[in-house]
Amino acid sequence: MKTMVEIINRMEDEGVIGKYAIGGAVGATFYLELLATADINIFVILPMPSGSSLLSLAQVYDYLTRHGCRVDGERIVIGDWPVQFLAPRNALEEEALAMLWELK
């Protein structure tokens, strides 16, 4: 998981993605017992392409494939972990992500 976090942090530093939070079963392990999971869910703020109202994961997938990661369905394998990137779907999720970053 260390490799995956290092790559995600580099993506944030280079502006490929905005702020992010690890969610799903992996995120819950900070508060609950360990759970089996098939992937890591990363909630992420994505830069909005100029002139478009649609979000795209193309730059995320392009960046990661250039750095040796492989696509597996809707996930991309980073290190040994299949990762699914999820954009906030509404203002509540955006606010929750922003609040997480304020706590850091």
Short mmCIF file of C-alpha atoms in Angstrom, two decimals:
data_model
loop_
_atom_site.label_atom_id
_atom_site.label_comp_id
_atom_site.label_asym_id
_atom_site.label_seq_id
_atom_site.Cartn_x
_atom_site.Cartn_y
_atom_site.Cartn_z
CA MET A 1 0.00 0.00 0.00
CA LYS A 2 2.97 2.30 0.59
CA THR A 3 3.76 2.38 -3.14
CA MET A 4 0.15 3.20 -3.99
CA VAL A 5 0.03 6.10 -1.50
CA GLU A 6 3.36 7.47 -2.74
CA ILE A 7 2.09 7.49 -6.34
CA ILE A 8 -1.24 9.10 -5.38
CA ASN A 9 0.61 11.79 -3.38
CA ARG A 10 2.87 12.47 -6.37
CA MET A 11 -0.21 12.81 -8.60
CA GLU A 12 -1.61 15.38 -6.18
CA ASP A 13 1.72 17.27 -6.03
CA GLU A 14 1.88 17.35 -9.85
CA GLY A 15 -1.72 18.61 -10.18
CA VAL A 16 -3.09 15.48 -11.88
CA ILE A 17 -5.66 15.19 -9.09
CA GLY A 18 -6.81 17.51 -6.34
CA LYS A 19 -7.27 16.61 -2.72
CA TYR A 20 -8.21 13.01 -2.00
CA ALA A 21 -9.33 10.66 0.75
CA ILE A 22 -9.15 6.89 0.98
CA GLY A 23 -12.60 5.44 1.58
CA GLY A 24 -14.45 2.16 1.50
CA ALA A 25 -13.29 -0.84 3.53
CA VAL A 26 -9.65 0.32 3.57
CA GLY A 27 -10.64 3.74 4.93
CA ALA A 28 -12.89 2.11 7.52
CA THR A 29 -10.00 0.02 8.91
CA PHE A 30 -8.80 3.14 10.73
CA TYR A 31 -11.94 2.88 12.88
CA LEU A 32 -13.12 -0.76 12.63
CA GLU A 33 -11.72 -4.26 12.51
CA LEU A 34 -9.90 -5.26 9.34
CA LEU A 35 -12.19 -6.25 6.49
CA ALA A 36 -11.56 -8.14 3.29
CA THR A 37 -11.78 -5.92 0.24
CA ALA A 38 -11.23 -6.26 -3.48
CA ASP A 39 -9.99 -2.71 -4.05
CA ILE A 40 -9.22 0.70 -2.63
CA ASN A 41 -11.71 3.50 -3.18
CA ILE A 42 -10.18 6.94 -3.49
CA PHE A 43 -12.49 9.93 -3.34
CA VAL A 44 -10.77 12.67 -5.29
CA ILE A 45 -11.28 16.21 -6.49
CA LEU A 46 -10.62 16.20 -10.22
CA PRO A 47 -9.60 19.29 -12.18
CA MET A 48 -12.45 20.35 -14.48
CA PRO A 49 -11.32 20.38 -18.12
CA SER A 50 -11.64 23.88 -19.58
CA GLY A 51 -14.67 24.31 -21.77
CA SER A 52 -16.36 21.16 -20.45
CA SER A 53 -18.97 20.39 -17.81
CA LEU A 54 -18.00 16.71 -17.67
CA LEU A 55 -15.37 15.22 -15.39
CA SER A 56 -12.89 12.86 -16.96
CA LEU A 57 -10.52 10.30 -15.51
CA ALA A 58 -8.50 10.25 -18.73
CA GLN A 59 -5.58 12.24 -17.31
CA VAL A 60 -5.52 10.02 -14.21
CA TYR A 61 -5.42 6.83 -16.28
CA ASP A 62 -2.92 8.34 -18.76
CA TYR A 63 -0.59 9.37 -15.93
CA LEU A 64 -0.78 6.02 -14.19
CA THR A 65 -0.33 3.89 -17.32
CA ARG A 66 2.72 5.99 -18.24
CA HIS A 67 4.09 5.11 -14.79
CA GLY A 68 3.67 1.35 -15.18
CA CYS A 69 0.16 0.81 -13.79
CA ARG A 70 -2.37 -1.32 -15.63
CA VAL A 71 -6.09 -0.93 -16.20
CA ASP A 72 -8.36 -3.70 -14.88
CA GLY A 73 -12.00 -2.91 -15.73
CA GLU A 74 -13.04 0.26 -13.91
CA ARG A 75 -10.02 0.00 -11.64
CA ILE A 76 -6.35 0.68 -12.19
CA VAL A 77 -3.76 -1.46 -10.43
CA ILE A 78 -1.19 0.64 -8.55
CA GLY A 79 1.53 -1.52 -7.05
CA ASP A 80 -0.44 -4.56 -5.92
CA TRP A 81 -3.70 -2.72 -5.26
CA PRO A 82 -6.66 -2.28 -7.61
CA VAL A 83 -7.81 1.31 -7.14
CA GLN A 84 -11.12 2.90 -8.08
CA PHE A 85 -11.22 6.72 -8.30
CA LEU A 86 -14.51 8.31 -7.32
CA ALA A 87 -15.40 11.98 -7.67
CA PRO A 88 -17.74 13.53 -5.10
CA ARG A 89 -21.29 13.24 -6.46
CA ASN A 90 -22.82 16.17 -4.61
CA ALA A 91 -22.13 19.15 -2.37
CA LEU A 92 -22.30 17.01 0.79
CA GLU A 93 -19.53 14.69 -0.43
CA GLU A 94 -17.45 17.68 -1.56
CA GLU A 95 -17.83 19.25 1.89
CA ALA A 96 -16.90 15.98 3.63
CA LEU A 97 -13.75 15.70 1.54
CA ALA A 98 -12.84 19.34 2.28
CA MET A 99 -13.42 18.79 6.01
CA LEU A 100 -11.12 15.76 6.02
CA TRP A 101 -8.35 17.90 4.57
CA GLU A 102 -8.92 20.62 7.17
CA LEU A 103 -8.32 18.00 9.90
CA LYS A 104 -4.87 17.09 8.54
#
